[in-house]
Short mmCIF file of C-alpha atoms in Angstrom, two decimals:
data_model
loop_
_atom_site.label_atom_id
_atom_site.label_comp_id
_atom_site.label_asym_id
_atom_site.label_seq_id
_atom_site.Cartn_x
_atom_site.Cartn_y
_atom_site.Cartn_z
CA MET A 1 -56.20 -48.02 71.01
CA ALA A 2 -52.72 -46.48 71.14
CA ASN A 3 -53.56 -44.19 68.22
CA LEU A 4 -56.81 -43.19 69.87
CA LYS A 5 -54.92 -42.37 73.08
CA GLY A 6 -52.60 -40.15 71.04
CA LEU A 7 -55.63 -38.46 69.52
CA ALA A 8 -57.11 -37.94 72.99
CA LYS A 9 -53.83 -36.45 74.23
CA ASP A 10 -53.56 -33.96 71.35
CA THR A 11 -57.24 -33.13 71.61
CA ALA A 12 -56.74 -32.34 75.29
CA ILE A 13 -53.82 -30.01 74.53
CA TYR A 14 -55.59 -28.26 71.69
CA GLY A 15 -58.69 -28.23 73.85
CA MET A 16 -56.82 -26.27 76.49
CA SER A 17 -56.63 -23.37 74.07
CA SER A 18 -60.10 -23.90 72.68
CA ILE A 19 -62.27 -25.12 75.54
CA VAL A 20 -60.49 -23.46 78.45
CA GLY A 21 -59.95 -20.32 76.41
CA ARG A 22 -63.56 -20.14 75.35
CA PHE A 23 -64.64 -20.85 78.92
CA LEU A 24 -62.60 -17.89 80.12
CA ASN A 25 -64.18 -15.87 77.36
CA TYR A 26 -67.54 -16.79 78.87
CA LEU A 27 -66.55 -14.41 81.65
CA LEU A 28 -67.03 -11.66 79.07
CA VAL A 29 -70.65 -12.64 78.42
CA PRO A 30 -71.94 -11.57 81.86
CA LEU A 31 -69.64 -8.55 81.58
CA TYR A 32 -71.13 -7.48 78.26
CA THR A 33 -74.73 -8.43 79.03
CA ASN A 34 -74.64 -6.51 82.31
CA CYS A 35 -72.72 -3.49 81.01
CA MET A 36 -74.55 -3.17 77.68
CA PRO A 37 -78.31 -2.72 78.20
CA LYS A 38 -80.38 -4.97 75.99
CA GLU A 39 -82.41 -2.02 74.69
CA SER A 40 -79.28 -0.28 73.37
CA GLY A 41 -78.72 -3.10 70.90
CA ASP A 42 -74.93 -2.78 71.33
CA TYR A 43 -74.44 -6.46 72.10
CA GLY A 44 -76.57 -7.30 69.07
CA VAL A 45 -74.25 -5.11 66.98
CA SER A 46 -71.25 -7.17 68.09
CA VAL A 47 -73.08 -10.42 67.28
CA ASN A 48 -73.97 -9.10 63.82
CA ILE A 49 -70.51 -7.77 62.90
CA TYR A 50 -68.70 -10.86 64.18
CA ALA A 51 -70.93 -12.93 61.89
CA TYR A 52 -69.68 -10.92 58.91
CA THR A 53 -66.05 -11.25 59.99
CA ALA A 54 -66.39 -15.03 60.30
CA LEU A 55 -67.62 -15.15 56.71
CA ALA A 56 -64.80 -12.89 55.49
CA LEU A 57 -62.19 -15.09 57.22
CA VAL A 58 -63.30 -18.11 55.21
CA PHE A 59 -62.82 -16.19 51.96
CA LEU A 60 -59.36 -14.98 52.94
CA THR A 61 -58.01 -18.39 54.06
CA PHE A 62 -59.43 -19.94 50.85
CA GLY A 63 -59.43 -23.50 52.21
CA MET A 64 -55.65 -23.39 52.55
CA GLU A 65 -55.59 -24.84 56.09
CA THR A 66 -56.82 -28.28 54.96
CA THR A 67 -54.94 -27.95 51.66
CA LEU A 68 -51.69 -27.41 53.56
CA PHE A 69 -52.17 -30.72 55.43
CA ARG A 70 -53.01 -32.61 52.25
CA PHE A 71 -50.01 -31.42 50.24
CA ALA A 72 -47.44 -31.19 53.06
CA ASN A 73 -48.05 -34.91 53.75
CA LYS A 74 -47.26 -35.91 50.16
CA GLU A 75 -43.86 -37.53 49.77
CA ASP A 76 -42.98 -35.54 46.62
CA GLU A 77 -43.70 -32.13 48.20
CA THR A 78 -41.54 -29.98 50.47
CA PRO A 79 -43.57 -28.79 53.49
CA ASP A 80 -41.91 -25.35 53.56
CA THR A 81 -42.75 -24.81 49.88
CA VAL A 82 -46.35 -25.83 50.50
CA PHE A 83 -46.55 -23.42 53.43
CA SER A 84 -44.95 -20.58 51.42
CA THR A 85 -47.36 -21.07 48.53
CA ALA A 86 -50.40 -21.18 50.82
CA MET A 87 -49.18 -18.11 52.68
CA THR A 88 -48.81 -16.22 49.38
CA VAL A 89 -52.43 -16.93 48.45
CA VAL A 90 -53.70 -15.73 51.82
CA GLY A 91 -51.46 -12.65 51.78
CA VAL A 92 -52.60 -11.52 48.33
CA LEU A 93 -56.28 -12.03 49.13
CA SER A 94 -55.89 -10.19 52.45
CA ALA A 95 -54.24 -7.20 50.78
CA ILE A 96 -57.02 -6.96 48.16
CA PHE A 97 -59.72 -7.29 50.83
CA LEU A 98 -58.24 -4.59 53.04
CA ALA A 99 -57.80 -2.20 50.10
CA CYS A 100 -61.43 -2.69 49.07
CA VAL A 101 -62.80 -2.13 52.58
CA PHE A 102 -60.78 1.02 53.20
CA GLY A 103 -61.44 2.31 49.67
CA PHE A 104 -65.21 1.75 49.73
CA ILE A 105 -65.97 2.07 53.43
CA THR A 106 -68.86 4.53 52.98
CA PRO A 107 -71.06 2.42 50.65
CA ILE A 108 -70.18 -0.76 52.59
CA SER A 109 -71.15 0.83 55.92
CA ASP A 110 -74.38 2.18 54.45
CA ALA A 111 -75.33 -1.24 53.03
CA LEU A 112 -74.69 -3.03 56.33
CA GLY A 113 -76.54 -0.47 58.44
CA TYR A 114 -73.51 1.17 60.07
CA ALA A 115 -73.42 4.50 58.24
CA ASP A 116 -72.57 6.33 61.47
CA HIS A 117 -69.94 3.87 62.60
CA HIS A 118 -67.34 3.33 59.87
CA GLU A 119 -64.76 2.65 62.57
CA TYR A 120 -66.50 -0.61 63.57
CA LEU A 121 -66.00 -2.09 60.12
CA LEU A 122 -62.48 -0.72 59.62
CA MET A 123 -61.27 -2.22 62.88
CA MET A 124 -62.86 -5.59 62.28
CA ALA A 125 -61.63 -5.73 58.67
CA THR A 126 -58.09 -5.32 60.00
CA VAL A 127 -58.73 -7.99 62.64
CA VAL A 128 -59.97 -10.52 60.09
CA VAL A 129 -56.92 -9.92 57.87
CA LEU A 130 -54.58 -10.54 60.81
CA ASP A 131 -56.57 -13.67 61.72
CA ALA A 132 -56.21 -14.96 58.15
CA ILE A 133 -52.46 -14.35 58.19
CA GLN A 134 -52.19 -16.17 61.54
CA ALA A 135 -54.22 -19.13 60.27
CA MET A 136 -51.37 -20.46 58.13
CA PRO A 137 -48.61 -20.56 60.79
CA PHE A 138 -51.15 -21.96 63.28
CA SER A 139 -51.92 -24.73 60.78
CA TYR A 140 -48.23 -25.34 60.22
CA LEU A 141 -47.75 -25.78 63.96
CA ARG A 142 -50.41 -28.47 63.85
CA PHE A 143 -48.71 -30.17 60.89
CA GLN A 144 -45.40 -30.10 62.78
CA LYS A 145 -47.18 -31.57 65.83
CA ARG A 146 -46.31 -28.64 68.09
CA PRO A 147 -49.52 -28.38 70.14
CA ILE A 148 -47.82 -26.70 73.11
CA LYS A 149 -46.82 -23.57 71.19
CA PHE A 150 -50.19 -23.59 69.42
CA ALA A 151 -52.07 -23.70 72.72
CA SER A 152 -49.77 -21.17 74.39
CA LEU A 153 -50.37 -18.50 71.74
CA LYS A 154 -54.11 -19.12 71.74
CA MET A 155 -54.20 -18.81 75.52
CA LEU A 156 -52.09 -15.66 75.44
CA PHE A 157 -54.65 -14.02 73.18
CA ILE A 158 -57.41 -14.98 75.60
CA LEU A 159 -55.44 -13.59 78.55
CA PHE A 160 -54.85 -10.25 76.82
CA ASN A 161 -58.48 -10.08 75.73
CA ILE A 162 -59.96 -10.80 79.16
CA LEU A 163 -57.66 -8.42 81.04
CA LEU A 164 -58.37 -5.52 78.70
CA ASN A 165 -62.11 -6.16 78.69
CA VAL A 166 -62.21 -6.29 82.48
CA LEU A 167 -60.19 -3.08 82.63
CA TYR A 168 -62.41 -1.15 80.24
CA PHE A 169 -65.85 -2.51 81.13
CA ALA A 170 -65.58 -3.43 84.82
CA VAL A 171 -63.01 -0.91 86.06
CA LEU A 172 -63.42 2.08 83.75
CA GLY A 173 -67.16 1.58 83.31
CA LYS A 174 -67.30 1.63 79.50
CA THR A 175 -70.58 0.48 77.92
CA GLU A 176 -70.04 0.98 74.17
CA VAL A 177 -69.39 -1.84 71.70
CA PHE A 178 -66.58 0.26 70.18
CA TYR A 179 -64.25 -0.94 72.92
CA VAL A 180 -65.00 -4.60 72.16
CA PHE A 181 -63.69 -4.16 68.61
CA CYS A 182 -60.77 -1.98 69.67
CA ILE A 183 -59.56 -4.56 72.22
CA ASN A 184 -59.90 -7.38 69.68
CA LEU A 185 -57.74 -5.43 67.22
CA TRP A 186 -54.98 -4.84 69.77
CA CYS A 187 -54.90 -8.47 70.97
CA THR A 188 -54.88 -9.95 67.47
CA GLY A 189 -52.05 -7.66 66.45
CA ALA A 190 -50.04 -8.66 69.51
CA ILE A 191 -50.31 -12.39 68.73
CA THR A 192 -49.30 -11.81 65.09
CA PHE A 193 -46.06 -10.31 66.40
CA PHE A 194 -45.11 -13.65 68.02
CA PHE A 195 -45.09 -15.41 64.64
CA ILE A 196 -42.35 -13.22 63.19
CA PRO A 197 -39.53 -15.61 64.31
CA ASP A 198 -41.35 -18.53 62.66
CA PHE A 199 -41.54 -16.68 59.36
CA PHE A 200 -37.74 -16.33 59.37
CA LYS A 201 -37.26 -20.07 59.99
CA VAL A 202 -39.22 -21.09 56.88
CA LYS A 203 -37.38 -21.59 53.59
CA TRP A 204 -39.61 -19.42 51.43
CA GLN A 205 -40.15 -20.72 47.92
CA PHE A 206 -43.13 -20.02 45.67
CA ASP A 207 -44.04 -22.80 43.22
CA PRO A 208 -46.56 -21.79 40.48
CA ALA A 209 -47.16 -25.41 39.43
CA LEU A 210 -47.85 -26.38 43.04
CA LEU A 211 -50.14 -23.37 43.39
CA LYS A 212 -52.27 -24.60 40.48
CA ARG A 213 -52.68 -28.02 42.08
CA MET A 214 -53.40 -26.54 45.50
CA LEU A 215 -56.05 -24.18 44.13
CA GLY A 216 -57.70 -27.09 42.33
CA TYR A 217 -57.94 -28.87 45.66
CA SER A 218 -58.85 -25.85 47.79
CA TRP A 219 -61.60 -24.10 45.89
CA PRO A 220 -64.24 -26.74 46.68
CA ILE A 221 -63.09 -26.52 50.32
CA LEU A 222 -63.63 -22.76 50.07
CA VAL A 223 -67.20 -23.34 48.92
CA LEU A 224 -67.59 -25.91 51.69
CA GLY A 225 -66.19 -23.42 54.21
CA ILE A 226 -68.46 -20.61 53.03
CA ALA A 227 -71.48 -22.84 53.32
CA GLY A 228 -70.27 -24.10 56.70
CA VAL A 229 -69.74 -20.66 58.19
CA LEU A 230 -73.04 -19.48 56.74
CA ASN A 231 -74.66 -22.37 58.58
CA GLN A 232 -73.18 -20.90 61.78
CA THR A 233 -73.64 -17.19 61.12
CA VAL A 234 -76.24 -16.54 58.44
CA ASP A 235 -79.04 -16.41 61.02
CA LYS A 236 -77.21 -13.57 62.77
CA ILE A 237 -76.75 -11.78 59.44
CA ILE A 238 -80.32 -12.29 58.22
CA PHE A 239 -82.10 -11.66 61.53
CA PRO A 240 -81.87 -7.82 61.58
CA LEU A 241 -82.83 -7.74 57.88
CA VAL A 242 -86.04 -9.81 58.07
CA CYS A 243 -87.15 -9.50 61.71
CA SER A 244 -90.41 -7.55 61.85
CA GLU A 245 -89.82 -6.35 65.42
CA ALA A 246 -88.56 -2.81 66.08
CA ASP A 247 -85.95 -4.07 68.54
CA ALA A 248 -84.35 -6.56 66.13
CA LYS A 249 -80.79 -5.90 67.30
CA ALA A 250 -81.85 -6.17 70.94
CA GLN A 251 -83.41 -9.59 70.23
CA LEU A 252 -80.34 -10.60 68.26
CA GLY A 253 -78.26 -9.70 71.31
CA GLU A 254 -80.48 -11.92 73.47
CA TYR A 255 -80.15 -14.85 71.08
CA GLY A 256 -76.42 -14.31 70.56
CA ALA A 257 -75.73 -14.17 74.30
CA CYS A 258 -77.62 -17.39 75.02
CA VAL A 259 -76.02 -19.21 72.10
CA LYS A 260 -72.69 -18.69 73.91
CA VAL A 261 -73.81 -21.28 76.45
CA ALA A 262 -74.35 -23.78 73.65
CA MET A 263 -70.95 -23.10 72.11
CA ILE A 264 -69.22 -25.66 74.34
CA MET A 265 -70.15 -28.12 71.60
CA ALA A 266 -68.39 -26.00 68.99
CA MET A 267 -65.33 -25.87 71.26
CA ILE A 268 -65.19 -29.67 71.56
CA THR A 269 -65.58 -30.04 67.80
CA GLN A 270 -62.85 -27.49 67.16
CA ALA A 271 -60.43 -29.10 69.62
CA PHE A 272 -61.14 -32.51 68.07
CA ARG A 273 -60.60 -31.09 64.58
CA TYR A 274 -57.24 -29.54 65.46
CA ALA A 275 -55.95 -32.89 66.68
CA TYR A 276 -57.77 -35.20 64.25
CA GLU A 277 -57.22 -33.50 60.88
CA PRO A 278 -53.41 -33.98 60.70
CA ILE A 279 -53.75 -37.60 61.90
CA VAL A 280 -56.35 -38.49 59.28
CA PHE A 281 -54.12 -37.51 56.38
CA SER A 282 -51.02 -39.15 57.87
CA LYS A 283 -52.93 -42.45 58.45
CA ALA A 284 -54.58 -42.54 55.03
CA LYS A 285 -52.32 -45.36 53.76
CA ASP A 286 -52.60 -47.54 56.89
CA LYS A 287 -54.53 -50.79 56.55
CA ASP A 288 -56.57 -50.15 59.67
CA SER A 289 -57.39 -46.51 58.80
CA LYS A 290 -61.11 -47.09 58.24
CA GLU A 291 -61.46 -48.94 61.54
CA TYR A 292 -59.70 -46.02 63.24
CA TYR A 293 -62.06 -43.48 61.62
CA ALA A 294 -65.08 -45.50 62.75
CA GLN A 295 -63.83 -45.66 66.35
CA ALA A 296 -63.03 -41.95 66.38
CA MET A 297 -66.56 -41.15 65.17
CA LYS A 298 -68.14 -43.24 67.91
CA TYR A 299 -66.07 -41.71 70.70
CA PHE A 300 -66.69 -38.22 69.35
CA ILE A 301 -70.46 -38.75 69.50
CA ILE A 302 -70.29 -40.31 72.96
CA PHE A 303 -68.41 -37.42 74.51
CA THR A 304 -70.39 -34.69 72.75
CA LEU A 305 -73.58 -36.28 74.10
CA LEU A 306 -71.98 -36.29 77.55
CA ALA A 307 -71.18 -32.58 77.15
CA PHE A 308 -74.77 -31.94 76.05
CA LEU A 309 -76.13 -33.59 79.19
CA GLY A 310 -73.59 -31.72 81.31
CA VAL A 311 -74.70 -28.33 80.00
CA MET A 312 -78.40 -29.12 80.31
CA GLY A 313 -77.98 -30.72 83.73
CA TYR A 314 -76.28 -27.63 85.18
CA MET A 315 -78.32 -24.96 83.42
CA ASP A 316 -79.45 -23.67 86.83
CA ILE A 317 -75.83 -22.60 87.32
CA LEU A 318 -74.82 -21.76 83.75
CA LYS A 319 -77.71 -19.35 83.29
CA PHE A 320 -75.88 -16.86 85.50
CA ILE A 321 -73.34 -16.44 82.70
CA ILE A 322 -76.02 -14.38 80.97
CA GLY A 323 -77.35 -11.06 82.23
CA GLU A 324 -80.86 -11.48 83.63
CA GLU A 325 -82.62 -9.46 80.94
CA TYR A 326 -81.10 -11.70 78.24
CA ARG A 327 -82.10 -15.09 79.72
CA ASP A 328 -85.36 -15.63 77.84
CA GLY A 329 -83.23 -16.89 74.96
CA LEU A 330 -81.90 -19.87 76.96
CA ILE A 331 -84.72 -21.93 75.50
CA THR A 332 -82.63 -22.18 72.31
CA VAL A 333 -79.61 -23.80 73.99
CA PRO A 334 -80.54 -27.53 73.59
CA ILE A 335 -81.59 -26.90 69.98
CA VAL A 336 -78.35 -25.13 69.07
CA MET A 337 -76.27 -27.78 70.86
CA SER A 338 -78.03 -30.51 68.86
CA ALA A 339 -77.17 -28.65 65.67
CA GLU A 340 -73.52 -28.39 66.76
CA ILE A 341 -73.37 -32.16 67.38
CA MET A 342 -74.63 -32.72 63.84
CA MET A 343 -71.98 -30.32 62.54
CA GLY A 344 -69.30 -32.34 64.37
CA ILE A 345 -70.58 -35.58 62.88
CA TYR A 346 -70.58 -33.96 59.44
CA PHE A 347 -66.95 -32.92 59.99
CA ASN A 348 -66.05 -36.54 60.85
CA LEU A 349 -67.86 -37.76 57.74
CA SER A 350 -66.10 -35.22 55.52
CA PHE A 351 -62.78 -37.05 55.30
CA TRP A 352 -63.86 -39.67 52.79
CA TYR A 353 -63.99 -37.11 49.97
CA LYS A 354 -60.91 -35.19 51.21
CA LEU A 355 -58.82 -38.36 51.15
CA ILE A 356 -59.80 -39.26 47.59
CA ASP A 357 -59.36 -35.63 46.42
CA LYS A 358 -63.07 -35.23 45.63
CA THR A 359 -63.66 -32.14 47.76
CA ILE A 360 -66.35 -30.98 45.35
CA TRP A 361 -68.71 -33.35 47.18
CA GLY A 362 -68.23 -31.36 50.36
CA ALA A 363 -69.12 -28.18 48.52
CA TRP A 364 -72.40 -29.67 47.29
CA PHE A 365 -73.33 -31.10 50.70
CA SER A 366 -72.61 -27.84 52.51
CA LEU A 367 -74.42 -25.76 49.92
CA ALA A 368 -77.49 -27.99 50.23
CA GLY A 369 -77.47 -27.54 54.01
CA CYS A 370 -76.97 -23.80 53.63
CA VAL A 371 -79.92 -23.48 51.26
CA VAL A 372 -82.15 -25.28 53.76
CA LEU A 373 -80.89 -23.08 56.61
CA VAL A 374 -81.41 -19.82 54.73
CA ALA A 375 -84.88 -20.90 53.63
CA VAL A 376 -85.93 -21.74 57.19
CA ASN A 377 -84.60 -18.41 58.46
CA VAL A 378 -86.15 -16.23 55.76
CA ILE A 379 -89.53 -17.97 55.93
CA PHE A 380 -89.92 -18.36 59.69
CA ILE A 381 -87.96 -15.56 61.41
CA PRO A 382 -90.70 -12.94 60.79
CA LYS A 383 -93.18 -15.16 62.67
CA TYR A 384 -91.09 -17.10 65.20
CA GLY A 385 -88.09 -14.82 65.79
CA TYR A 386 -84.84 -16.38 66.94
CA MET A 387 -86.45 -19.79 67.53
CA ALA A 388 -86.42 -20.09 63.74
CA CYS A 389 -82.67 -19.39 63.82
CA ALA A 390 -82.10 -22.27 66.24
CA TRP A 391 -84.19 -24.80 64.32
CA GLY A 392 -82.75 -23.61 61.02
CA GLY A 393 -79.33 -24.75 62.22
CA VAL A 394 -80.68 -28.23 62.99
CA ALA A 395 -82.31 -28.48 59.56
CA GLY A 396 -79.20 -27.27 57.72
CA TYR A 397 -76.66 -29.47 59.51
CA ALA A 398 -78.93 -32.51 59.36
CA THR A 399 -79.18 -32.09 55.59
CA SER A 400 -75.40 -31.90 55.10
CA MET A 401 -74.75 -34.73 57.55
CA LEU A 402 -77.20 -37.17 55.98
CA LEU A 403 -76.11 -36.42 52.41
CA SER A 404 -72.45 -36.94 53.33
CA TYR A 405 -73.18 -40.21 55.12
CA PHE A 406 -75.29 -41.86 52.40
CA VAL A 407 -73.11 -40.77 49.47
CA GLY A 408 -69.94 -41.66 51.41
CA GLN A 409 -71.22 -45.16 52.16
CA ARG A 410 -71.60 -45.74 48.44
CA LEU A 411 -68.28 -44.26 47.27
CA ASN A 412 -65.96 -44.96 50.22
CA PRO A 413 -67.81 -47.09 52.79
CA ILE A 414 -66.80 -47.18 56.46
CA GLN A 415 -68.40 -49.61 58.91
CA TYR A 416 -69.57 -47.34 61.70
CA ASP A 417 -71.00 -48.91 64.85
CA LEU A 418 -74.48 -47.54 64.18
CA LYS A 419 -76.13 -49.79 66.74
CA GLY A 420 -73.84 -48.59 69.52
CA ILE A 421 -74.11 -44.95 68.43
CA PHE A 422 -77.91 -44.98 68.35
CA ARG A 423 -77.99 -46.66 71.75
CA TYR A 424 -76.11 -43.71 73.24
CA ILE A 425 -78.26 -41.18 71.38
CA LEU A 426 -81.45 -42.80 72.66
CA LEU A 427 -80.14 -42.89 76.22
CA ALA A 428 -79.10 -39.22 76.02
CA VAL A 429 -82.55 -38.22 74.73
CA ILE A 430 -84.29 -40.12 77.54
CA LEU A 431 -82.05 -38.51 80.19
CA PHE A 432 -82.54 -35.05 78.67
CA VAL A 433 -86.32 -35.46 78.72
CA ALA A 434 -86.09 -36.52 82.35
CA MET A 435 -84.08 -33.38 83.16
CA THR A 436 -86.52 -31.18 81.27
CA TYR A 437 -89.57 -32.47 83.14
CA LEU A 438 -88.20 -31.93 86.62
CA PRO A 439 -90.61 -29.37 88.13
CA ASP A 440 -89.44 -25.74 88.12
CA THR A 441 -90.98 -25.39 91.58
CA TRP A 442 -88.34 -27.70 93.04
CA PRO A 443 -85.27 -26.01 94.56
CA SER A 444 -82.31 -25.56 92.19
CA TRP A 445 -80.02 -27.62 94.43
CA LEU A 446 -82.38 -30.60 94.25
CA ARG A 447 -82.64 -30.44 90.46
CA ILE A 448 -78.84 -30.24 90.21
CA ILE A 449 -78.41 -33.33 92.41
CA LEU A 450 -80.93 -35.32 90.37
CA ASN A 451 -79.41 -34.16 87.08
CA THR A 452 -75.96 -35.17 88.33
CA ALA A 453 -77.29 -38.65 89.04
CA LEU A 454 -78.64 -38.85 85.48
CA ILE A 455 -75.28 -37.75 84.05
CA PHE A 456 -73.51 -40.41 86.10
CA LEU A 457 -75.93 -42.95 84.66
CA PHE A 458 -74.70 -41.99 81.18
CA LEU A 459 -71.08 -42.21 82.37
CA TYR A 460 -71.75 -45.66 83.81
CA GLU A 461 -72.99 -46.82 80.41
CA ILE A 462 -69.83 -45.49 78.74
CA ILE A 463 -67.58 -47.29 81.22
CA ARG A 464 -69.62 -50.48 81.03
CA LYS A 465 -69.69 -50.65 77.23
CA ASP A 466 -66.85 -48.73 75.64
CA LEU A 467 -64.34 -47.32 78.10
CA PRO A 468 -63.52 -49.88 80.81
CA LEU A 469 -61.51 -48.44 83.70
CA HIS A 470 -58.58 -50.83 83.17
CA SER A 471 -57.92 -49.16 79.77
CA LEU A 472 -57.37 -45.71 81.31
CA PRO A 473 -53.91 -44.34 82.16
CA ILE A 474 -52.93 -44.38 85.87
CA ILE A 475 -56.37 -45.62 86.93
CA GLY A 476 -55.96 -48.65 84.68
CA LYS A 477 -52.72 -49.62 86.44
CA LYS A 478 -54.50 -49.77 89.76
CA PHE A 479 -57.18 -52.03 88.31
CA ALA A 480 -54.54 -54.21 86.68
CA LYS A 481 -52.86 -54.79 90.07
CA LYS A 482 -56.17 -55.94 91.48
#
């Protein structure tokens, strides 16, 4: 329990930068969806280009974030040397990428449908290179267990980003997507500046033999990462290419805006990952490690289901995040959130092959899920539009999740509390159905009150079964006195 409390503490700190930061970024969604008319397709352009940049970032980091944790925790390796070697890989790849984009910007822009807007791609190519360079020192902060500095820099980026967006869109009245990319470039560059002192503190040493071992470990993670990010973004890349409607980018903007509401699940998963990944590798040799992994999985599922119910229960409030003309896409939110829960479970299941240095399994699982996702999108988008995108995510993540679970139970079995997990899933489904069937004719305030009661019912079950009040800090002391 002590280790789990430490995990919860670090998750909360990392979550401050991820969840709180993303929540503040939600303030930009109503800003964009009210300032950029849906018909202009500008918001759809941002959704589309950010999907490409997410994919490029995976290539440039080359799986070195996880690889850094694996090798820096080995007794015969020097952490600074591991960091230096990883940083060299990312730096070389970033330089090649940037040279290619600037050298071949015309054919690249033409191929992606931005022949008249080279500047969009040039700015975002620079942003993704700076993000890749930042990824290594951010990972090193996590390895060094320095969550405060990690969270502070992440929050500083958010602060810069929000202030500049409010200035340009709300105060100066700008409506073009150009300013979204320009602001992102400035903010990313500013945060990179803060890492300069850290670079001088590292004892730089490049080790070719270590590089060979690290690349052998990281390339399957790269494939896994590519497949993973495609699972998250390929629908936004494919949609304008296969959608039969004339306003494809406008519809993509509608879907992309509404998906933001569902991204609270991605935030929780990311915060959990930041805290959990270093702990997993450091605990690998402990006798109770498998019991710890099983408990962490159960609590992750419990609290993501709670978040799911929270979002769905307060949709009458959260819908105002989105501009009114974009709200038809809110129907996709529960579907996308379900897919994100499956992605989080898949992440939890992924450690069995990382810990035995068989990362190739992750590549195969993710590729299988990606193939399913792409197939669903290509086949069904022309007929069902962005609903196919939402269900494609469920199909893809479910494939990867199930493959990882069944193969993992054969090669490195962990005794998960399946009975307890499925009890919570069933209860969450029943409560969600109850929320869904509350009549739309009822006043919003009444639906919110009833939904709150249903959420508290789920909380009661958590406290009754798995999180008794006496085990909580501060509150637990009061119960102990009684």
